[in-house]
């Protein structure tokens, strides 16, 4: 028996209901039209025959019509020409791509990799390249030190490069963030550092007013820049630079160098008196050399941060490396925070964070996470994100801590008495000492009880030469862009070998499980291989569960939208 087609007949109740709804809709539309007062457009009556100059008016109207038509034709021609140009360009591009494919995938892949490496401003090699440009171009080099840990901010490789460069190149130390350290401690550090290099005490402005800030202040009257826009020591530093410029009888270039978050760009902004360089809490905001003219005789050169050598201690890498806490591995961040807490006075940390006694840094992070309400599902404290916040606080200007200078003066081997005399030549050291004492007295300093005593790890080794840089994908915060680039490269070049011999990627059968193994760095723990196997097993279980949960329901249980259940 043949199946009959479904009947299109409706029940009377349903048909009448539909008709009623349609009538109501039409009534509503008519009402709205009445309210709007929509009227039919009136026809143009034209020029009456009795009107004077009727023929002239008609001619003008015809001429207008002709002009409009001519304009339309010109526009059409222009559009056609643009389309033809676009087609020709596309044809050329297609021809070029065909030629590249014909030449071979390997050669094209290598050239693309080279261009990407050159264009990638976030890479460590580009940072070293720009830093070397600044060192070569500058007559005076300002090494910026954080007053909370001046010895940890000193780079022996940079100091050696400047002192052994020859010529008449000078190195000045700028002790920044002096408002976060007790007064006695700053005086001790100034006495210690002035025996090696001329040292300037400085407090830079963290936020300078510009056009955007002025607009904000007009809208919101509560914004107060009194504390953030104040800067001290700028006159003293400018005088020293002008003195040196007079001895040289030429316009001098001053390079500003240092580790991340020491305040290089903010010092230039303070000297300029307005926002000339970008400033931010994130590490590595400055990615290339920037020139700022203070006057006709002095030109400031802002540089990217010095890259900390992987051979440094965990403490030095946590505070001085260019790793972004938001994008880096949580294990590395945890290790860094543990090293910071272990090098501090426990009682002062408890007083500062207002938490009870703790046995180890992990318990400290869990107590702090509970206090601040950073909890995961089930009320478990979020230790990883808490560690990132703590590290950001310590690298920024929130926490007031201080370190003591070494007990006895022992200059590094590259600093002989002759070199020290050469560096101090051309500067009036007596005036410098007097002005430093004035700037220290003008500021409000925290008391030793309210700040945390910190044990410094000593000088931090840095890599200045481009050849010695070890590139690692995980150490830069912008991971999404690098992943996208890697995926594109894999699609285009399947058989090209990677240039980096240090890092290698082991890909399993599943595309989602990718393990990155690196050389073990001193100061960083190695991960067990058994953990990776357990992780794979857990991933497989989770996949099977998700697959079973994501399966569609049977056809009998599914809801049929065609049937009328009413």
Coordinates of C-alpha atoms in Angstrom, one line a residue, residues 314 325 328-338 362 384 387-388 523-525 527:
X314 CA 65.8 31.4 41.1
X325 CA 53.8 36.3 35.2
X328 CA 54.6 32.1 32.1
X329 CA 54.5 28.6 33.6
X330 CA 52.8 28.5 37.0
X331 CA 55.6 26.2 38.4
X332 CA 58.2 28.8 37.6
X333 CA 56.2 31.5 39.2
X334 CA 55.7 29.4 42.4
X335 CA 59.4 28.7 42.6
X336 CA 60.1 32.4 42.3
X337 CA 57.7 33.4 45.0
X338 CA 59.1 30.7 47.3
X362 CA 52.8 27.3 50.0
X384 CA 48.8 29.6 41.2
X387 CA 51.6 33.6 43.3
X388 CA 51.3 35.6 40.1
X523 CA 68.0 26.9 40.0
X524 CA 64.9 25.2 38.4
X525 CA 63.6 21.8 39.2
X527 CA 59.8 17.5 36.0

